[in-house]
Amino acid sequence: MKRTGAQIVWEMLRREGVEVVFGIPGGAIMHTYHPRKEYSIHHVLVRHEQCAAHAADGYARASGRVGVAIATSGPGATNLVTGVATAMMDSSPIVCITGQVATPVIGSDAFQETDITGITLPITKHNYLVTDVNDLADVIHEAFYIARSGRPGPVLIDLPKDVQQAETDFVPPEGELQLAGYHPVGAGDPLAVQQATTLINGAERPVILAGHGVLMSDAMDVLRSFAEKTKTPVTFTLLGKGGFPASHPLALGMMGMHGEAVANQAIQEADLLLAFGMRFDDRVTGKLERYAPKARKVHVDLDAVELNKIVPVDVAILGDLREVLEQLMPLVEPASHQEWLEQINLWRAETHARDVVNRPQNSRLLAPHFINAIWEATLGEAILVTDVGQHQMWAAQYYHLDRPHSLITSGGLGTMGFGLPAAIGAQVARPDKEVWAIVGDGGFQMTLQELATVIQEQLPLRIALCNNNYLGMVRQWQEFFYDRRYESTHLVNPDFVRLAEAYGIRGWRATNLEESCKAIAEARRHPGPTLIDFKTAQEGEEGNVYPMVPAGAALHEMIRRPVPRVEIESKQGGGDETHIDRPGRG
Ligand SMILES: Cc1cc2nc3c(=O)[nH]c(=O)nc-3n(C[C@H](O)[C@H](O)[C@H](O)COP(=O)(O)OP(=O)(O)OC[C@H]3O[C@@H](n4cnc5c(N)ncnc54)[C@H](O)[C@@H]3O)c2cc1C
Ligand SMILES: Cc1ncc(C[n+]2csc(CCOP(=O)(O)OP(=O)(O)O)c2C)c(N)n1
Ligand SMILES: [Mg+2]
């Protein structure tokens, strides 16, 4: 059956199960856009291509499927770059399709020509320049396979104009893909698994470091069984949140620079670290030379380059986490670790006493208070998408998750502007779910043109704007480490409520906790998209994220939130052997 390259694109997308794509058309990709309607794949017209990539990424993270972004050549393609790099750093499966100038003029500085496969080589898992229409169907099939298999990641397909126009006999690819040099791993080496078992069975103070790999390998249930059988407390990375229920007695909360103090203390005192599908990012380890100095270390990861890359380990297991945990389960012995869990409870009680949400509120609105209010109102059931900065850390600390795929955030690249477009992707993927975008006043202004996309798509998105009139995270560093000189971080902002209303989005402003709770309740009742402008404390103890491990410090050397002494004493010693209260931040 004769098909043009353009038709093959949609035919193949449909065969890969794609229902929606995000993009902006232009000269070099118009041929591909033209037959779209015949294939009943929905197209979300974004307002900037960066947001097409972020939306595809948010779609992928919320749905577990591959997200798709489309752009034209030249500036359309280069606009995708930040979104592609964001997906690469967080192992998110997206396929980007870009138009390219016709093959005879490639390399001649033709109109809107750019070498996008060259530019994205280091930030894609793989990319293709298709020069023959006969290769196109196989390339698309491969691209989806590579994006979602093994360690997921972005794949880019660059499609010259003449290849989109050319006709060929369409032969759908069939059978299992066998790609030379690409073999996603499964179970771990039995000898390494046995070595890990010996360490686990001999440990007195073990801690599990649960990462994004728990979610990607769908290992939530087996991780839970493992932790319960071995009575091992679990701390998670930012991207690992939801991989282990936050309300579980063994949950320690997030680790790292802005993690729970109790989690960081436990890591530094542990005699065994079990790193499951996480890559020891520097936000997680603090000063490497003094990281977990008393602990033997086991690392399970399916990407060989991650093993012994940052932290040298005693046992490295190359494998899919779920399969490795299933191998370990029958081998590990039940344990109680009573003393260790009692010690953890003491640390936890102190953290709890410092937590600002347990203190009486004052006239100023603190970001933790409104995020806690959203958590309480939504019973922790919403999908939360964040931007990057202080509000992102507070969202991670105060929106407790018992379910996977419910926090979508740019971790590795830390891309400001990610929040709104990724939330659009998440809401498109999960129309059944309540989706909240928690954004800062700085990052929101990097991509807020997408409010128009929200309206055009009629998405009932809830936007919570943490408005502190600062590039807050940078300002906090200036307060702590640069003599409080707020160099180029103060933001003079527009009236965000009127701005939202100009787009047709209902807006509220909240300046204290009471107004916040009222606005949250009204926004949740409103059937369309909403924005709440939360005017929060700007600096000092009320405007900073605690705890904080300063750059270059060891994990336990945290800047803590001050606490009244009497509260610590009254909380110490409580709790049964394994019961751990919901963590507090301080
Ligand atoms: C302002 C800011 C502050 C931050 N502060 C913190 C902080 O305090 N604490 C914190 O934790 N993070 C923090 N982060 C995030 C941090 O930068 C990293 O993004 C995060 O720690 C990475 O988590 P991860 O290693 O679990 O996930 P990823 O980076 O996604 O790595 C996942 C790992 O799992 C492996 N994997 C994937 N699939 C499988 C599988 N099937 N089986 C086995 N392994 C698999 C991958 O190969 C990879 O090594 C911060 C980010 C920002 C922007
Ligand atoms: C694209 C981009 N530019 C710059 C930075 C550096 N940066 C990290 S956090 C931050 C401040 C964010 O401010 P805002 O969005 O208001 O959030 P807040 O920290 O105030 O909650 C900046 C500038 C970044 N992460 N991404
Ligand atoms: Mg701000």
XYZ file of C-alpha atoms and ligand atoms in Angstrom:
666
model
C 0.000 0.000 0.000
C 1.542 3.351 -1.098
C 2.039 5.913 1.679
C 3.876 9.222 1.952
C 6.439 9.723 4.685
C 3.961 12.041 6.411
C 1.272 9.335 6.421
C 3.755 6.771 7.709
C 4.492 9.025 10.686
C 0.854 9.016 11.826
C 0.256 5.383 10.894
C 3.241 4.371 13.009
C 2.325 6.669 15.905
C -1.082 5.032 15.964
C 0.482 1.570 15.930
C 2.693 2.603 18.872
C -0.479 3.466 20.796
C -0.078 7.246 20.641
C -3.313 9.150 21.264
C -2.007 12.674 21.671
C 1.013 14.732 20.564
C 2.216 18.207 21.602
C 3.714 20.643 19.125
C 3.794 23.668 16.838
C 3.796 23.416 13.016
C 6.112 25.294 10.634
C 7.498 25.172 7.088
C 9.616 22.043 7.335
C 7.020 19.922 9.178
C 3.798 21.091 7.500
C 3.685 18.053 5.235
C 3.619 15.820 8.261
C 0.901 17.855 9.965
C -1.319 17.820 6.881
C -2.800 14.245 7.074
C -3.049 14.143 10.906
C -6.846 14.298 11.168
C -7.233 11.077 9.185
C -5.448 9.183 11.972
C -7.501 10.482 14.939
C -4.498 11.463 17.000
C -5.148 14.582 19.065
C -2.700 17.491 18.686
C -2.186 19.937 21.552
C -1.014 23.253 20.138
C 1.437 24.683 22.670
C 2.773 28.234 22.525
C 6.514 27.459 22.663
C 8.258 24.264 21.583
C 10.117 23.961 24.903
C 6.686 23.386 26.361
C 5.868 20.699 23.802
C 8.814 18.707 25.136
C 7.916 19.409 28.790
C 4.271 18.519 28.142
C 5.305 15.258 26.447
C 7.555 14.604 29.465
C 4.749 15.343 31.949
C 2.444 13.112 29.903
C 5.002 10.296 30.017
C 5.605 10.586 33.762
C 1.890 10.699 34.584
C 0.849 7.875 32.245
C 3.871 5.557 32.070
C 3.592 5.803 28.272
C 5.869 7.500 25.731
C 5.153 11.228 25.233
C 5.471 12.777 21.767
C 6.543 16.311 20.779
C 6.637 17.749 17.253
C 8.436 20.850 15.993
C 9.608 22.397 12.788
C 13.266 22.714 11.742
C 15.704 25.394 12.955
C 14.230 27.493 15.789
C 11.391 25.036 16.392
C 13.898 22.236 16.891
C 16.328 24.272 19.016
C 13.441 25.406 21.220
C 12.919 21.748 22.135
C 16.439 21.415 23.512
C 15.814 22.379 27.165
C 12.863 19.999 27.303
C 14.881 17.168 25.780
C 17.748 17.702 28.237
C 15.256 17.766 31.114
C 13.806 14.417 30.013
C 17.286 12.949 29.554
C 18.432 13.868 33.055
C 15.334 12.325 34.634
C 15.148 9.260 32.327
C 11.769 10.200 30.919
C 10.615 8.462 27.709
C 9.707 10.947 24.981
C 9.957 10.867 21.192
C 10.534 14.196 19.441
C 9.888 14.548 15.728
C 11.460 17.538 14.002
C 11.139 18.794 10.442
C 14.387 19.259 8.555
C 15.276 20.996 5.286
C 15.217 18.740 2.213
C 18.094 16.253 1.924
C 19.721 17.868 -1.178
C 20.233 21.165 0.711
C 21.315 19.789 4.112
C 24.602 21.461 5.024
C 24.034 24.540 2.849
C 22.699 26.867 5.567
C 19.274 26.562 4.002
C 16.397 28.558 5.494
C 15.733 27.366 9.051
C 18.368 24.674 8.846
C 20.068 23.550 12.027
C 21.933 20.354 12.831
C 19.504 19.176 15.498
C 20.823 15.607 15.614
C 24.298 17.066 16.268
C 22.974 19.473 18.882
C 20.980 16.821 20.731
C 23.498 13.988 20.464
C 24.619 14.321 24.124
C 21.095 14.907 25.469
C 19.194 12.103 23.754
C 19.283 8.395 24.429
C 19.418 8.056 20.652
C 18.618 10.145 17.601
C 18.069 9.680 13.861
C 18.280 11.713 10.681
C 16.047 9.818 8.246
C 17.280 10.202 4.671
C 15.226 7.464 2.989
C 11.462 7.095 3.337
C 11.887 3.317 3.216
C 13.602 3.462 6.630
C 10.954 5.591 8.285
C 8.573 2.960 9.694
C 11.430 0.936 11.203
C 13.022 4.074 12.659
C 9.807 5.108 14.406
C 9.274 1.592 15.749
C 12.851 1.503 17.061
C 12.593 5.000 18.521
C 9.624 4.043 20.716
C 11.295 0.827 21.788
C 14.511 2.626 22.762
C 12.653 5.446 24.531
C 10.667 3.125 26.827
C 12.949 0.117 27.332
C 15.894 -0.317 29.703
C 16.679 3.057 31.241
C 14.062 5.228 29.532
C 14.980 8.483 27.806
C 14.329 10.888 24.947
C 14.756 9.903 21.280
C 14.702 12.431 18.444
C 13.793 11.759 14.808
C 14.790 14.436 12.303
C 12.703 14.251 9.144
C 13.744 16.123 5.997
C 10.948 17.690 4.005
C 11.488 15.525 0.920
C 11.344 12.351 3.030
C 7.963 13.467 4.392
C 6.745 13.958 0.802
C 8.237 10.821 -0.741
C 6.033 7.763 -1.347
C 6.800 4.148 -0.644
C 5.122 0.815 -0.035
C 4.280 0.837 3.668
C 5.356 -2.339 5.414
C 4.605 -2.287 9.151
C 7.555 -3.555 11.210
C 6.887 -6.895 12.846
C 8.432 -9.140 15.458
C 10.752 -8.553 18.419
C 13.359 -5.881 17.924
C 16.971 -7.028 18.130
C 19.276 -4.017 18.093
C 23.023 -4.521 17.862
C 24.758 -3.359 21.042
C 21.507 -2.604 22.894
C 20.390 -5.223 25.388
C 18.294 -4.015 28.364
C 19.147 -6.123 31.417
C 16.849 -8.257 33.560
C 17.775 -10.315 36.634
C 20.993 -9.680 38.570
C 24.059 -11.894 38.722
C 23.223 -14.623 41.325
C 26.674 -14.338 42.926
C 26.267 -10.578 43.464
C 22.758 -11.177 44.803
C 24.197 -13.728 47.243
C 26.875 -11.249 48.376
C 24.219 -8.603 48.948
C 22.142 -11.111 50.934
C 25.066 -11.783 53.279
C 25.447 -8.049 53.961
C 21.692 -7.591 54.458
C 21.387 -10.516 56.866
C 24.360 -9.262 58.901
C 23.335 -5.593 59.103
C 22.301 -3.877 62.337
C 21.590 -0.376 61.042
C 20.425 -0.744 57.433
C 18.782 1.983 55.360
C 17.136 1.693 51.930
C 17.722 4.552 49.485
C 14.745 4.247 47.139
C 15.098 6.087 43.841
C 13.229 6.773 40.635
C 14.171 3.248 39.508
C 11.589 1.871 41.988
C 8.845 3.592 39.998
C 10.378 2.812 36.617
C 10.691 -0.894 37.394
C 7.243 -0.999 39.001
C 8.820 -2.426 42.156
C 6.647 -0.662 44.748
C 4.978 -3.785 46.138
C 8.116 -5.917 46.320
C 10.098 -3.035 47.866
C 7.461 -2.774 50.554
C 7.557 -6.519 51.257
C 11.361 -6.387 51.400
C 11.396 -3.425 53.824
C 8.769 -5.045 56.057
C 10.463 -8.437 56.134
C 13.899 -6.995 56.935
C 12.496 -4.076 59.037
C 14.635 -1.662 57.088
C 13.723 2.053 57.118
C 13.264 3.612 53.682
C 14.295 7.064 52.552
C 13.624 8.273 49.022
C 15.135 10.646 46.508
C 13.072 13.516 45.130
C 12.252 11.420 42.066
C 11.718 8.298 44.162
C 8.820 9.859 46.086
C 5.749 7.651 45.863
C 7.845 4.503 45.388
C 7.261 3.704 49.075
C 4.219 5.009 50.985
C 5.079 8.163 52.952
C 2.587 7.108 55.637
C 4.304 3.751 56.207
C 5.909 3.390 59.657
C 9.252 2.595 58.029
C 9.238 5.677 55.763
C 11.859 8.275 56.644
C 10.922 10.878 54.019
C 13.205 12.433 51.444
C 17.001 12.355 51.774
C 19.531 14.940 50.683
C 20.190 18.663 50.618
C 16.611 19.531 51.634
C 15.654 16.091 52.861
C 14.362 15.128 56.277
C 16.973 15.544 58.995
C 16.110 12.067 60.290
C 16.788 10.536 56.872
C 20.175 12.223 56.570
C 21.134 11.305 60.133
C 20.156 7.685 59.522
C 22.266 7.533 56.342
C 25.313 8.931 58.132
C 24.968 6.412 60.991
C 23.917 3.391 58.928
C 26.070 0.283 58.702
C 24.470 -0.758 55.398
C 23.039 1.331 52.562
C 20.848 -0.385 50.008
C 20.707 1.956 47.003
C 17.804 0.821 44.853
C 17.445 2.504 41.447
C 19.006 5.846 42.355
C 22.158 7.483 41.052
C 23.726 9.310 44.031
C 23.103 12.806 42.644
C 25.170 15.446 44.449
C 21.967 16.890 45.976
C 21.636 13.495 47.643
C 25.120 12.771 48.936
C 26.535 16.071 50.213
C 30.315 15.933 50.639
C 31.281 12.614 49.090
C 34.395 12.019 51.170
C 32.257 11.963 54.317
C 29.162 10.304 52.890
C 27.808 7.422 54.992
C 31.277 6.683 56.379
C 30.198 3.703 58.519
C 28.173 1.918 55.861
C 28.830 -0.989 53.539
C 27.019 -0.261 50.306
C 24.931 -2.250 47.843
C 23.804 -0.596 44.611
C 21.185 -2.020 42.236
C 20.860 -0.221 38.898
C 20.108 -1.321 35.364
C 22.535 1.141 33.813
C 26.108 -0.137 34.122
C 27.568 3.383 33.950
C 25.871 4.307 37.232
C 27.521 1.525 39.234
C 30.622 2.772 41.073
C 30.307 6.094 39.212
C 29.930 8.431 42.207
C 29.971 6.235 45.307
C 32.211 3.148 45.364
C 30.147 0.210 46.581
C 30.810 -3.182 48.158
C 28.294 -4.980 45.958
C 27.124 -3.673 42.585
C 24.191 -5.480 40.995
C 23.436 -4.764 37.364
C 19.770 -5.548 36.844
C 16.180 -4.486 36.780
C 15.263 -3.542 40.334
C 12.004 -5.473 40.476
C 13.694 -8.644 39.300
C 16.601 -8.207 41.708
C 14.266 -7.599 44.663
C 12.347 -10.726 43.686
C 15.660 -12.615 43.717
C 16.541 -11.202 47.156
C 13.180 -11.747 48.840
C 13.431 -15.500 49.518
C 17.093 -15.179 50.571
C 16.866 -12.414 53.182
C 16.020 -13.269 56.778
C 13.296 -11.562 58.821
C 14.775 -9.021 61.237
C 13.559 -6.534 63.867
C 16.336 -3.901 64.184
C 14.666 -2.679 67.342
C 17.492 -0.508 68.698
C 18.069 1.107 65.325
C 14.390 1.982 64.880
C 14.251 3.394 68.421
C 17.204 5.642 67.628
C 15.450 6.761 64.464
C 12.333 7.579 66.458
C 14.355 9.925 68.683
C 15.719 11.793 65.674
C 12.252 11.882 64.201
C 10.730 13.380 67.321
C 13.188 16.238 67.189
C 12.498 16.865 63.522
C 8.789 16.814 64.241
C 9.166 19.435 66.962
C 10.945 21.791 64.600
C 8.352 21.441 61.858
C 6.834 24.788 61.065
C 3.388 23.375 60.258
C 3.089 22.255 63.875
C 3.546 25.805 65.103
C 0.828 28.392 65.566
C 0.398 30.396 62.371
C 1.050 34.116 62.415
C -0.228 36.865 60.145
C 2.204 36.038 57.340
C 1.550 33.117 55.003
C 4.244 30.457 54.988
C 4.543 28.296 51.870
C 4.595 25.038 53.914
C 1.205 26.038 55.350
C -0.572 26.418 52.016
C 1.055 23.271 50.576
C 0.005 21.361 53.674
C -3.510 22.778 53.181
C -3.585 21.501 49.572
C -2.391 18.104 50.810
C -5.126 17.985 53.440
C -7.840 19.188 51.048
C -6.935 16.666 48.349
C -6.247 13.835 50.844
C -2.895 13.389 49.081
C -4.710 11.997 46.036
C -3.797 14.676 43.485
C -1.022 14.582 40.927
C 1.408 17.308 41.871
C 3.596 18.942 39.252
C 6.171 21.459 40.392
C 8.484 24.032 38.962
C 11.997 24.503 40.366
C 13.042 26.369 43.477
C 11.989 26.678 47.098
C 8.345 25.846 46.378
C 9.545 22.603 44.749
C 11.322 21.569 47.932
C 8.359 22.515 50.118
C 6.071 20.564 47.795
C 8.377 17.558 48.176
C 8.421 17.953 51.953
C 4.747 18.663 52.598
C 2.791 16.833 49.931
C 3.093 13.303 51.285
C 2.607 10.580 48.714
C 1.435 7.052 49.186
C 1.174 6.385 45.455
C 3.669 6.308 42.588
C 3.684 8.670 39.591
C 2.046 11.426 41.628
C 4.946 13.898 41.850
C 6.237 15.232 38.570
C 9.233 17.501 38.915
C 12.453 18.370 37.129
C 15.130 16.860 39.371
C 18.375 16.406 37.483
C 18.352 19.457 35.227
C 16.282 21.586 37.619
C 14.518 23.360 34.768
C 12.603 26.484 35.739
C 9.555 26.799 33.491
C 8.903 23.039 33.595
C 5.919 23.155 35.956
C 3.046 24.581 33.904
C 3.703 22.739 30.611
C 4.467 19.451 32.392
C 1.202 19.853 34.321
C -0.605 20.327 31.000
C 0.891 17.028 29.830
C -0.075 15.314 33.090
C -3.655 16.588 32.941
C -3.978 15.497 29.295
C -2.669 12.054 30.294
C -4.906 11.790 33.359
C -8.177 13.658 32.743
C -9.643 11.618 35.614
C -7.215 13.074 38.176
C -7.014 16.352 40.032
C -3.742 17.940 38.888
C -2.067 20.769 40.817
C 0.829 22.756 39.389
C 2.882 24.310 42.176
C 5.004 27.022 40.607
C 7.216 29.895 41.749
C 6.770 33.468 40.563
C 10.125 33.280 38.734
C 9.749 29.980 36.887
C 6.052 30.571 36.122
C 7.047 33.644 34.151
C 9.341 31.535 31.970
C 6.471 29.562 30.391
C 3.219 31.257 31.439
C 2.191 31.751 27.824
C 0.925 28.165 28.139
C -2.084 29.478 30.071
C -3.493 29.911 26.566
C -2.963 26.189 25.917
C -4.780 25.391 29.168
C -7.756 27.387 27.934
C -7.661 26.083 24.370
C -7.628 22.498 25.675
C -10.145 23.294 28.449
C -8.022 21.596 31.071
C -9.278 21.871 34.673
C -5.744 22.478 35.943
C -5.198 23.983 39.406
C -2.255 26.376 39.555
C -0.819 27.243 42.974
C 1.560 30.160 42.596
C 4.048 30.514 45.438
C 4.589 34.248 45.112
C 7.470 35.450 47.275
C 8.603 38.239 44.917
C 11.980 36.582 44.679
C 13.976 34.020 42.803
C 13.631 32.489 46.211
C 16.043 29.573 46.116
C 18.858 31.799 44.877
C 17.879 34.479 47.399
C 18.099 31.890 50.196
C 21.686 31.066 49.177
C 22.435 34.811 49.132
C 20.955 35.128 52.628
C 22.996 32.211 53.995
C 26.245 32.455 52.072
C 26.499 35.864 50.340
C 26.019 38.369 53.206
C 22.305 38.797 52.474
C 23.125 40.730 49.323
C 20.092 39.994 47.168
C 21.821 40.521 43.864
C 19.388 40.329 40.925
C 16.857 38.134 42.694
C 14.052 40.586 43.576
C 11.059 40.252 41.244
C 8.612 43.050 40.510
C 5.595 41.037 39.440
C 2.394 41.633 37.522
C -1.022 41.172 39.114
C -1.198 37.408 38.558
C -4.916 37.168 39.328
C -5.772 39.697 36.626
C -3.299 38.034 34.300
C -5.016 34.662 34.792
C -8.379 36.299 34.270
C -7.158 37.834 31.012
C -6.728 34.261 29.780
C -10.136 33.228 31.089
C -8.801 31.440 34.165
C -10.474 32.017 37.553
C -8.092 33.599 40.029
C -7.851 34.127 43.808
C -5.298 35.815 46.033
C -4.424 34.518 49.509
C -2.291 36.344 52.068
C -2.880 34.148 55.134
C -3.798 30.564 55.956
C -7.511 31.242 56.326
C -7.739 32.856 52.893
C -5.631 30.023 51.491
C -7.985 27.295 52.741
C -10.992 29.191 51.408
C -9.375 29.745 47.988
C -8.298 26.088 47.768
C -11.845 24.926 48.542
C -13.379 27.317 45.985
C -10.805 26.433 43.329
C -11.528 22.727 43.824
C -15.252 23.359 43.350
C -14.710 25.389 40.173
C -15.126 23.218 37.067
C -12.514 25.008 34.909
C -8.866 25.980 35.326
C -7.904 28.073 38.348
C -4.955 29.996 39.722
C -4.317 30.963 43.335
C -1.737 33.665 43.982
C -0.333 32.753 47.418
C 1.559 35.777 48.753
C 4.153 34.114 50.957
C 6.863 35.201 53.406
C 9.866 36.523 51.528
C 12.931 35.932 53.661
C 14.363 34.933 57.018
C 13.336 31.837 58.922
C 9.806 31.994 57.491
C 10.995 32.306 53.904
C 13.714 29.639 53.871
C 13.688 25.910 53.195
C 14.964 23.803 56.105
C 16.895 21.726 56.643
C 19.663 22.615 54.242
C 22.960 20.861 53.706
C 25.304 23.642 52.576
C 27.376 22.966 49.460
C 30.544 21.117 50.475
C 29.148 19.978 53.850
C 28.560 16.397 54.924
C 24.979 15.175 54.962
C 24.536 15.475 58.736
C 25.878 19.046 58.827
C 22.496 20.566 58.106
C 21.341 24.090 58.792
C 18.316 23.333 60.977
C 15.258 25.366 61.815
C 15.505 26.587 65.428
C 13.107 24.916 67.874
C 11.924 25.590 71.443
C 13.881 23.143 73.635
C 10.921 22.121 75.774
C 9.097 20.673 72.767
C 11.968 18.321 71.962
C 12.067 16.952 75.498
C 8.330 16.360 75.691
C 8.403 14.288 72.462
C 11.406 12.105 73.211
C 11.019 8.467 74.046
C 7.495 8.126 72.628
C 6.309 5.563 70.116
C 6.558 1.809 69.900
C 9.509 -0.047 68.452
C 8.685 0.393 64.793
C 6.155 3.173 64.833
C 7.428 6.306 63.192
C 5.301 9.467 63.137
C 4.747 11.301 59.902
C 7.983 13.146 59.332
C 8.350 16.814 60.077
C 10.746 19.234 58.496
C 13.218 21.171 60.509
C 16.480 22.758 43.660
C 16.663 21.263 43.725
C 16.956 20.663 44.931
C 17.054 19.277 45.021
N 17.243 18.714 46.253
C 17.158 17.355 46.374
C 17.186 16.729 47.658
O 17.287 17.377 48.700
N 17.055 15.390 47.704
C 16.910 14.623 46.567
O 16.749 13.405 46.663
N 16.918 15.197 45.369
C 17.013 16.535 45.238
N 16.960 17.095 43.985
C 16.836 16.195 42.816
C 18.200 15.647 42.395
O 18.896 16.638 41.690
C 18.038 14.395 41.513
O 17.215 14.678 40.421
C 17.427 13.217 42.252
O 18.066 13.001 43.479
C 17.549 11.977 41.373
O 16.859 10.908 41.937
P 17.100 9.422 41.432
O 18.558 9.139 41.437
O 16.195 8.567 42.222
O 16.471 9.464 39.948
P 17.141 9.470 38.496
O 18.066 10.586 38.337
O 15.996 9.376 37.547
O 17.965 8.131 38.454
C 17.288 6.904 38.477
C 18.276 5.768 38.542
O 17.534 4.553 38.510
C 18.059 3.696 37.507
N 16.979 2.887 36.981
C 16.026 3.228 36.078
N 15.208 2.202 35.829
C 15.643 1.177 36.606
C 15.221 -0.166 36.769
N 14.180 -0.664 36.075
N 15.905 -0.952 37.629
C 16.981 -0.488 38.311
N 17.426 0.791 38.182
C 16.764 1.608 37.335
C 18.657 4.619 36.468
O 19.636 3.954 35.689
C 19.229 5.726 37.354
O 20.523 5.424 37.790
C 16.906 18.470 43.861
C 16.658 19.083 42.640
C 16.521 20.459 42.566
C 16.216 21.072 41.230
C 16.017 27.861 33.523
C 16.667 28.102 34.843
N 17.322 29.258 35.078
C 17.886 29.481 36.293
C 17.845 28.545 37.269
C 18.508 28.774 38.633
N 17.492 28.824 39.678
C 17.198 27.761 40.458
S 15.974 28.047 41.533
C 15.819 29.634 41.012
C 14.802 30.547 41.628
C 13.401 30.138 41.356
O 12.561 31.208 41.688
P 11.001 31.021 41.727
O 10.518 30.419 40.465
O 10.372 32.303 42.109
O 10.806 29.929 42.858
P 11.108 30.077 44.442
O 12.488 29.563 44.665
O 10.978 31.524 44.805
O 10.070 29.220 45.089
C 16.743 29.920 39.999
C 16.885 31.244 39.324
C 17.180 27.329 36.956
N 17.107 26.329 37.840
N 16.591 27.154 35.756
Mg 9.814 33.034 43.947
